Amino acid sequence: MSVVADPHQNSLGRSGQDRGESVPLKDKDGNCNAVDHVLGDGKEPGTRDALEEVQEAEAPDPPGGKRETWSHNVDFVFACIGYAIGLGNVWRFPYLCYKNGGGAFLLPYAIALLIAGIPVFFFEVAIGQFLSLGGLSIWKICPLFKGVGYAGLVMSFWLNVWYVMPMAWALLYLVNSFTTSLPWEDCDNTWNSDNCVANYSVSDNVSTTPTDEFWNLYVLEKTEKIEESGSIRWQLALTLLVVWITCYFCIWKGVKWTGKVVYFTSMYPYVMLIVLFFRGVTLEGAVDGIIYYLKPNFARLGDSEVWLDAVTQIFFSYGTGLGSLIALGSYNTFKNNVYKDALIVSCINSGTSFFAGFVIFSTLGHMAHVQHVDVANVTASGPGLAFRTYPAALAQLPISPLWSCFFFSMIFMVGLDSQFCTMEGFFTAAMDEWPKYLRRYKEIFIGITCVISYFIGLSMVTQGGIFVFEIFNNYAASGISLLFLMFFQTTAVSWFYGVDRFYRNIEQMIGYKPFIWWKICWVGLVPLLCFGVFIFNLIQFKPLTLDNYEYPPWAIAFGILLALSSMLCIPGYMLYLLVVTPGSIRERFTKCITPNWSEEDYRKGIPLPRDANQKIQGPYQDYLPPSYATAVAEGGPTPV
């Protein structure tokens, strides 16, 4: 609020009469200067004195109530670990590793990690902490690109809808594991066909395994094509409902409650991974699986698909671009060392992926030994690894129901903490943008969104629901739409807001400038990588398939519309803002890329000039007439 617009208030938006005293606006030389007062009275940006802290404590609550923060920094670290370590670490990384040359895949993976994974992870949590806002409101630093925030909001909503499905499947497997004999160990169940053979060493074009039939004929009751949707599987509808209720109660009370939940949800999978690791490496044939997992095939490095898989796996496993990391970082205190936290979480994330490979392939090596086949013939990609191949391996272990309970409870927990952190990103972005209408009714808003998401998700628990799931999996919040968003996100901050200015903002928070490598990545390497992979995906576009079934054109068109529902937010909002902004084309563009700082931002001292050699500009002109400065010092200018 401007002093001129409201003559009864001083630069902090509080009148002298309300406080019972006036605050003289004097600079360090004793001269009255409103700009120095607003910008910290000559102090370094980001520093605070006792008066400022008292004024902040006395400030009226913003619309919708005060914004929460983490109770402790360790809450933030555990939340990031739980969010980043998801289902992709358990089944996708090991599969990609053996598919693309075993140990040789680790080289492009490591390069992608240094160029894209860690830099973007650090970028998102840092900008969230700097502004203490969600993924939509942060774009006041460059309003022209606010469409990136809307795109992330749409994408995270779609992701929340379909990401719960593997958890619903895992919960159904978990329930069926509480028995003396796993239902996928034999062919004596009501859903088994005449072609079912429990002997895994039999391999022909006719026989099917009990594991495959449990997945296709019991869990999914899969139809032949997407047009045959069939009826709703009430078992999956029930487990999906349980998952949504669990997610709701994990986040409904805010981040302080969520910070306590993640202690369990993020650590439990590690306990189970360690237990399954020691069980796996002691099995006969485990060494063969581990060798197959790690043995390098350097000839594969010349294949562009290997590098593409490495980049997409980094983006997939780190969960960047959706606004969730921005939301998690926004609940930090301003002085938190987000740089250190980002490096720690990144190392834990990739280390977990590597460790999960030993857990998976030691067990698959044992399965290959029992079947007298090569490891390559017992593995499957995607959901098939977690819900077909690995259950078959568990069925051959002693006390198989116990190990099955361990494994599927781990899958459920791994998905759960990633899910409710993604939900936190969605709700934070919405409530920060419209706090007056949403923050005070947070529990109701979260509940309504969960109900809507559940009913949309029912389309994936029909007999043909797996076909719908694959459309969402491939188009809604991954692939080209995610790359498109991340390109504009890094470009907007690095080139329009200014990477040097952002680096100095980080210095305000942590007290020193990070290594220059991250700046190089944000300015050039990440945008170029996103652009290159985006173009490669368009050139190599292939029709969507599932188990040799090729989707019809209308289904692929629906998937493309899902992708465009988020992508079009970026150019659409740019066009809208340029049209409604007054002035010439140049003036409009200049206004749209100029940060829209609030008085609260100036009070904190966080606005900085784009060029470090320029003087910080406040909401007032630099040289005030003596009479005006005196009037301000006495409590407010005389009304005109």
mmCIF file of N, CA, C and O in Angstrom, residues 344-407:
data_model
loop_
_atom_site.group_PDB
_atom_site.id
_atom_site.type_symbol
_atom_site.label_atom_id
_atom_site.label_comp_id
_atom_site.label_asym_id
_atom_site.label_seq_id
_atom_site.Cartn_x
_atom_site.Cartn_y
_atom_site.Cartn_z
ATOM 1 N N ILE A 344 21.938 -33.063 0.604
ATOM 2 C CA ILE A 344 21.732 -34.268 1.410
ATOM 3 C C ILE A 344 20.607 -35.114 0.836
ATOM 4 O O ILE A 344 20.749 -36.329 0.630
ATOM 5 N N VAL A 345 19.471 -34.480 0.563
ATOM 6 C CA VAL A 345 18.318 -35.221 0.059
ATOM 7 C C VAL A 345 18.608 -35.820 -1.318
ATOM 8 O O VAL A 345 18.204 -36.955 -1.612
ATOM 9 N N SER A 346 19.325 -35.086 -2.179
ATOM 10 C CA SER A 346 19.652 -35.596 -3.507
ATOM 11 C C SER A 346 20.520 -36.843 -3.419
ATOM 12 O O SER A 346 20.293 -37.825 -4.148
ATOM 13 N N CYS A 347 21.505 -36.823 -2.553
ATOM 14 C CA CYS A 347 22.370 -37.996 -2.393
ATOM 15 C C CYS A 347 21.584 -39.190 -1.853
ATOM 16 O O CYS A 347 21.768 -40.330 -2.302
ATOM 17 N N ILE A 348 20.690 -38.943 -0.906
ATOM 18 C CA ILE A 348 19.872 -40.021 -0.352
ATOM 19 C C ILE A 348 18.949 -40.590 -1.418
ATOM 20 O O ILE A 348 18.763 -41.815 -1.521
ATOM 21 N N ASN A 349 18.380 -39.723 -2.249
ATOM 22 C CA ASN A 349 17.464 -40.164 -3.302
ATOM 23 C C ASN A 349 18.154 -41.127 -4.261
ATOM 24 O O ASN A 349 17.695 -42.256 -4.477
ATOM 25 N N SER A 350 19.251 -40.686 -4.855
ATOM 26 C CA SER A 350 19.936 -41.524 -5.837
ATOM 27 C C SER A 350 20.560 -42.753 -5.184
ATOM 28 O O SER A 350 20.613 -43.829 -5.785
ATOM 29 N N GLY A 351 21.047 -42.608 -3.948
ATOM 30 C CA GLY A 351 21.592 -43.758 -3.237
ATOM 31 C C GLY A 351 20.533 -44.815 -2.984
ATOM 32 O O GLY A 351 20.808 -46.027 -3.069
ATOM 33 N N THR A 352 19.309 -44.373 -2.697
ATOM 34 C CA THR A 352 18.210 -45.318 -2.490
ATOM 35 C C THR A 352 17.887 -46.065 -3.770
ATOM 36 O O THR A 352 17.617 -47.277 -3.750
ATOM 37 N N SER A 353 17.876 -45.369 -4.903
ATOM 38 C CA SER A 353 17.626 -46.029 -6.182
ATOM 39 C C SER A 353 18.654 -47.127 -6.428
ATOM 40 O O SER A 353 18.320 -48.243 -6.832
ATOM 41 N N PHE A 354 19.913 -46.807 -6.187
ATOM 42 C CA PHE A 354 20.987 -47.779 -6.414
ATOM 43 C C PHE A 354 20.853 -48.968 -5.468
ATOM 44 O O PHE A 354 21.005 -50.125 -5.866
ATOM 45 N N PHE A 355 20.537 -48.692 -4.205
ATOM 46 C CA PHE A 355 20.398 -49.757 -3.218
ATOM 47 C C PHE A 355 19.186 -50.643 -3.531
ATOM 48 O O PHE A 355 19.242 -51.874 -3.361
ATOM 49 N N ALA A 356 18.097 -50.041 -4.009
ATOM 50 C CA ALA A 356 16.901 -50.813 -4.359
ATOM 51 C C ALA A 356 17.195 -51.802 -5.475
ATOM 52 O O ALA A 356 16.569 -52.869 -5.543
ATOM 53 N N GLY A 357 18.156 -51.471 -6.331
ATOM 54 C CA GLY A 357 18.530 -52.400 -7.391
ATOM 55 C C GLY A 357 19.055 -53.716 -6.839
ATOM 56 O O GLY A 357 18.755 -54.793 -7.372
ATOM 57 N N PHE A 358 19.835 -53.662 -5.761
ATOM 58 C CA PHE A 358 20.334 -54.882 -5.135
ATOM 59 C C PHE A 358 19.183 -55.701 -4.545
ATOM 60 O O PHE A 358 19.179 -56.929 -4.617
ATOM 61 N N VAL A 359 18.219 -55.006 -3.941
ATOM 62 C CA VAL A 359 17.076 -55.706 -3.341
ATOM 63 C C VAL A 359 16.281 -56.436 -4.412
ATOM 64 O O VAL A 359 15.924 -57.615 -4.253
ATOM 65 N N ILE A 360 16.000 -55.764 -5.517
ATOM 66 C CA ILE A 360 15.181 -56.354 -6.572
ATOM 67 C C ILE A 360 15.919 -57.486 -7.280
ATOM 68 O O ILE A 360 15.399 -58.595 -7.437
ATOM 69 N N PHE A 361 17.160 -57.230 -7.702
ATOM 70 C CA PHE A 361 17.835 -58.191 -8.571
ATOM 71 C C PHE A 361 18.446 -59.367 -7.826
ATOM 72 O O PHE A 361 18.688 -60.409 -8.430
ATOM 73 N N SER A 362 18.688 -59.231 -6.538
ATOM 74 C CA SER A 362 19.110 -60.418 -5.786
ATOM 75 C C SER A 362 17.973 -61.429 -5.740
ATOM 76 O O SER A 362 18.191 -62.643 -5.900
ATOM 77 N N THR A 363 16.744 -60.950 -5.575
ATOM 78 C CA THR A 363 15.587 -61.844 -5.556
ATOM 79 C C THR A 363 15.277 -62.382 -6.945
ATOM 80 O O THR A 363 14.939 -63.566 -7.106
ATOM 81 N N LEU A 364 15.401 -61.541 -7.980
ATOM 82 C CA LEU A 364 15.156 -62.007 -9.339
ATOM 83 C C LEU A 364 16.217 -63.002 -9.789
ATOM 84 O O LEU A 364 15.937 -63.899 -10.593
ATOM 85 N N GLY A 365 17.433 -62.827 -9.284
ATOM 86 C CA GLY A 365 18.473 -63.815 -9.576
ATOM 87 C C GLY A 365 18.105 -65.184 -9.024
ATOM 88 O O GLY A 365 18.329 -66.221 -9.670
ATOM 89 N N HIS A 366 17.540 -65.203 -7.821
ATOM 90 C CA HIS A 366 17.074 -66.468 -7.233
ATOM 91 C C HIS A 366 15.940 -67.058 -8.060
ATOM 92 O O HIS A 366 15.887 -68.281 -8.291
ATOM 93 N N MET A 367 15.044 -66.215 -8.537
ATOM 94 C CA MET A 367 13.930 -66.694 -9.351
ATOM 95 C C MET A 367 14.436 -67.292 -10.661
ATOM 96 O O MET A 367 13.928 -68.331 -11.127
ATOM 97 N N ALA A 368 15.423 -66.644 -11.272
ATOM 98 C CA ALA A 368 16.003 -67.184 -12.505
ATOM 99 C C ALA A 368 16.675 -68.521 -12.256
ATOM 100 O O ALA A 368 16.628 -69.430 -13.097
ATOM 101 N N HIS A 369 17.299 -68.668 -11.081
ATOM 102 C CA HIS A 369 17.934 -69.933 -10.721
ATOM 103 C C HIS A 369 16.903 -71.056 -10.579
ATOM 104 O O HIS A 369 17.117 -72.177 -11.055
ATOM 105 N N VAL A 370 15.766 -70.738 -9.965
ATOM 106 C CA VAL A 370 14.714 -71.743 -9.781
ATOM 107 C C VAL A 370 14.099 -72.136 -11.119
ATOM 108 O O VAL A 370 13.807 -73.319 -11.374
ATOM 109 N N GLN A 371 13.930 -71.185 -12.006
ATOM 110 C CA GLN A 371 13.286 -71.450 -13.300
ATOM 111 C C GLN A 371 14.263 -71.974 -14.344
ATOM 112 O O GLN A 371 13.844 -72.358 -15.437
ATOM 113 N N HIS A 372 15.573 -71.928 -14.036
ATOM 114 C CA HIS A 372 16.613 -72.368 -14.974
ATOM 115 C C HIS A 372 16.584 -71.526 -16.257
ATOM 116 O O HIS A 372 16.679 -72.046 -17.373
ATOM 117 N N VAL A 373 16.408 -70.217 -16.082
ATOM 118 C CA VAL A 373 16.421 -69.294 -17.213
ATOM 119 C C VAL A 373 17.357 -68.148 -16.883
ATOM 120 O O VAL A 373 17.839 -68.006 -15.751
ATOM 121 N N ASP A 374 17.608 -67.305 -17.882
ATOM 122 C CA ASP A 374 18.438 -66.121 -17.666
ATOM 123 C C ASP A 374 17.627 -65.049 -16.950
ATOM 124 O O ASP A 374 16.394 -65.002 -17.062
ATOM 125 N N VAL A 375 18.320 -64.166 -16.230
ATOM 126 C CA VAL A 375 17.637 -63.097 -15.495
ATOM 127 C C VAL A 375 16.821 -62.220 -16.438
ATOM 128 O O VAL A 375 15.742 -61.734 -16.073
ATOM 129 N N ALA A 376 17.292 -62.025 -17.647
ATOM 130 C CA ALA A 376 16.595 -61.166 -18.605
ATOM 131 C C ALA A 376 15.206 -61.678 -18.935
ATOM 132 O O ALA A 376 14.336 -60.914 -19.352
ATOM 133 N N ASN A 377 14.961 -62.963 -18.740
ATOM 134 C CA ASN A 377 13.679 -63.557 -19.107
ATOM 135 C C ASN A 377 12.673 -63.576 -17.963
ATOM 136 O O ASN A 377 11.563 -64.087 -18.133
ATOM 137 N N VAL A 378 13.036 -63.056 -16.802
ATOM 138 C CA VAL A 378 12.096 -63.060 -15.680
ATOM 139 C C VAL A 378 11.742 -61.649 -15.229
ATOM 140 O O VAL A 378 10.932 -61.479 -14.326
ATOM 141 N N THR A 379 12.321 -60.642 -15.831
ATOM 142 C CA THR A 379 12.039 -59.265 -15.425
ATOM 143 C C THR A 379 10.999 -58.633 -16.335
ATOM 144 O O THR A 379 10.800 -59.048 -17.470
ATOM 145 N N ALA A 380 10.346 -57.624 -15.832
ATOM 146 C CA ALA A 380 9.348 -56.870 -16.585
ATOM 147 C C ALA A 380 9.440 -55.419 -16.173
ATOM 148 O O ALA A 380 9.969 -55.092 -15.121
ATOM 149 N N SER A 381 8.920 -54.540 -17.008
ATOM 150 C CA SER A 381 9.043 -53.113 -16.725
ATOM 151 C C SER A 381 7.798 -52.599 -16.032
ATOM 152 O O SER A 381 6.763 -53.245 -15.989
ATOM 153 N N GLY A 382 7.916 -51.387 -15.518
ATOM 154 C CA GLY A 382 6.777 -50.683 -14.959
ATOM 155 C C GLY A 382 6.069 -51.462 -13.862
ATOM 156 O O GLY A 382 6.697 -52.127 -13.041
ATOM 157 N N PRO A 383 4.728 -51.400 -13.847
ATOM 158 C CA PRO A 383 3.972 -52.109 -12.818
ATOM 159 C C PRO A 383 4.215 -53.608 -12.829
ATOM 160 O O PRO A 383 4.054 -54.276 -11.820
ATOM 161 N N GLY A 384 4.604 -54.147 -14.002
ATOM 162 C CA GLY A 384 4.839 -55.583 -14.081
ATOM 163 C C GLY A 384 5.924 -56.071 -13.148
ATOM 164 O O GLY A 384 5.880 -57.201 -12.662
ATOM 165 N N LEU A 385 6.932 -55.236 -12.877
ATOM 166 C CA LEU A 385 8.020 -55.648 -11.990
ATOM 167 C C LEU A 385 7.554 -55.752 -10.552
ATOM 168 O O LEU A 385 7.917 -56.687 -9.837
ATOM 169 N N ALA A 386 6.708 -54.831 -10.119
ATOM 170 C CA ALA A 386 6.272 -54.823 -8.727
ATOM 171 C C ALA A 386 5.084 -55.735 -8.472
ATOM 172 O O ALA A 386 4.939 -56.270 -7.375
ATOM 173 N N PHE A 387 4.234 -55.928 -9.500
ATOM 174 C CA PHE A 387 2.989 -56.652 -9.268
ATOM 175 C C PHE A 387 2.879 -57.974 -10.021
ATOM 176 O O PHE A 387 1.863 -58.657 -9.903
ATOM 177 N N ARG A 388 3.924 -58.342 -10.775
ATOM 178 C CA ARG A 388 3.897 -59.638 -11.457
ATOM 179 C C ARG A 388 5.181 -60.425 -11.199
ATOM 180 O O ARG A 388 5.146 -61.552 -10.709
ATOM 181 N N THR A 389 6.307 -59.825 -11.527
ATOM 182 C CA THR A 389 7.559 -60.554 -11.407
ATOM 183 C C THR A 389 7.981 -60.734 -9.960
ATOM 184 O O THR A 389 8.315 -61.850 -9.531
ATOM 185 N N TYR A 390 7.993 -59.652 -9.188
ATOM 186 C CA TYR A 390 8.461 -59.765 -7.807
ATOM 187 C C TYR A 390 7.524 -60.607 -6.940
ATOM 188 O O TYR A 390 8.001 -61.389 -6.106
ATOM 189 N N PRO A 391 6.202 -60.516 -7.071
ATOM 190 C CA PRO A 391 5.345 -61.440 -6.320
ATOM 191 C C PRO A 391 5.624 -62.903 -6.642
ATOM 192 O O PRO A 391 5.529 -63.767 -5.762
ATOM 193 N N ALA A 392 5.977 -63.175 -7.913
ATOM 194 C CA ALA A 392 6.329 -64.557 -8.260
ATOM 195 C C ALA A 392 7.583 -64.989 -7.524
ATOM 196 O O ALA A 392 7.701 -66.150 -7.076
ATOM 197 N N ALA A 393 8.540 -64.053 -7.380
ATOM 198 C CA ALA A 393 9.755 -64.386 -6.636
ATOM 199 C C ALA A 393 9.445 -64.582 -5.152
ATOM 200 O O ALA A 393 9.991 -65.486 -4.502
ATOM 201 N N LEU A 394 8.559 -63.755 -4.607
ATOM 202 C CA LEU A 394 8.198 -63.896 -3.197
ATOM 203 C C LEU A 394 7.516 -65.228 -2.924
ATOM 204 O O LEU A 394 7.688 -65.821 -1.853
ATOM 205 N N ALA A 395 6.741 -65.707 -3.892
ATOM 206 C CA ALA A 395 6.010 -66.957 -3.704
ATOM 207 C C ALA A 395 6.943 -68.151 -3.556
ATOM 208 O O ALA A 395 6.538 -69.202 -3.036
ATOM 209 N N GLN A 396 8.174 -68.017 -3.995
ATOM 210 C CA GLN A 396 9.127 -69.125 -3.927
ATOM 211 C C GLN A 396 10.024 -69.062 -2.699
ATOM 212 O O GLN A 396 10.912 -69.899 -2.536
ATOM 213 N N LEU A 397 9.799 -68.084 -1.819
ATOM 214 C CA LEU A 397 10.602 -67.955 -0.606
ATOM 215 C C LEU A 397 9.964 -68.728 0.543
ATOM 216 O O LEU A 397 8.739 -68.890 0.592
ATOM 217 N N PRO A 398 10.769 -69.187 1.475
ATOM 218 C CA PRO A 398 10.197 -69.756 2.699
ATOM 219 C C PRO A 398 9.424 -68.678 3.474
ATOM 220 O O PRO A 398 9.821 -67.509 3.477
ATOM 221 N N ILE A 399 8.337 -69.083 4.101
ATOM 222 C CA ILE A 399 7.445 -68.150 4.821
ATOM 223 C C ILE A 399 7.074 -66.996 3.881
ATOM 224 O O ILE A 399 7.191 -65.811 4.211
ATOM 225 N N SER A 400 6.627 -67.319 2.695
ATOM 226 C CA SER A 400 6.344 -66.325 1.659
ATOM 227 C C SER A 400 5.326 -65.262 2.070
ATOM 228 O O SER A 400 5.494 -64.086 1.701
ATOM 229 N N PRO A 401 4.260 -65.591 2.837
ATOM 230 C CA PRO A 401 3.329 -64.515 3.225
ATOM 231 C C PRO A 401 3.986 -63.403 4.041
ATOM 232 O O PRO A 401 3.628 -62.233 3.892
ATOM 233 N N LEU A 402 4.958 -63.754 4.869
ATOM 234 C CA LEU A 402 5.644 -62.735 5.670
ATOM 235 C C LEU A 402 6.413 -61.775 4.783
ATOM 236 O O LEU A 402 6.305 -60.551 4.934
ATOM 237 N N TRP A 403 7.167 -62.308 3.837
ATOM 238 C CA TRP A 403 7.950 -61.454 2.940
ATOM 239 C C TRP A 403 7.044 -60.646 2.022
ATOM 240 O O TRP A 403 7.363 -59.513 1.657
ATOM 241 N N SER A 404 5.904 -61.224 1.665
ATOM 242 C CA SER A 404 4.957 -60.487 0.843
ATOM 243 C C SER A 404 4.376 -59.298 1.608
ATOM 244 O O SER A 404 4.218 -58.206 1.053
ATOM 245 N N CYS A 405 4.073 -59.507 2.898
ATOM 246 C CA CYS A 405 3.583 -58.394 3.733
ATOM 247 C C CYS A 405 4.627 -57.291 3.827
ATOM 248 O O CYS A 405 4.298 -56.092 3.732
ATOM 249 N N PHE A 406 5.884 -57.667 4.015
ATOM 250 C CA PHE A 406 6.961 -56.682 4.090
ATOM 251 C C PHE A 406 7.049 -55.880 2.797
ATOM 252 O O PHE A 406 7.121 -54.643 2.815
ATOM 253 N N PHE A 407 7.043 -56.584 1.665
ATOM 254 C CA PHE A 407 7.257 -55.920 0.387
ATOM 255 C C PHE A 407 6.113 -54.970 0.040
ATOM 256 O O PHE A 407 6.335 -53.808 -0.315
#
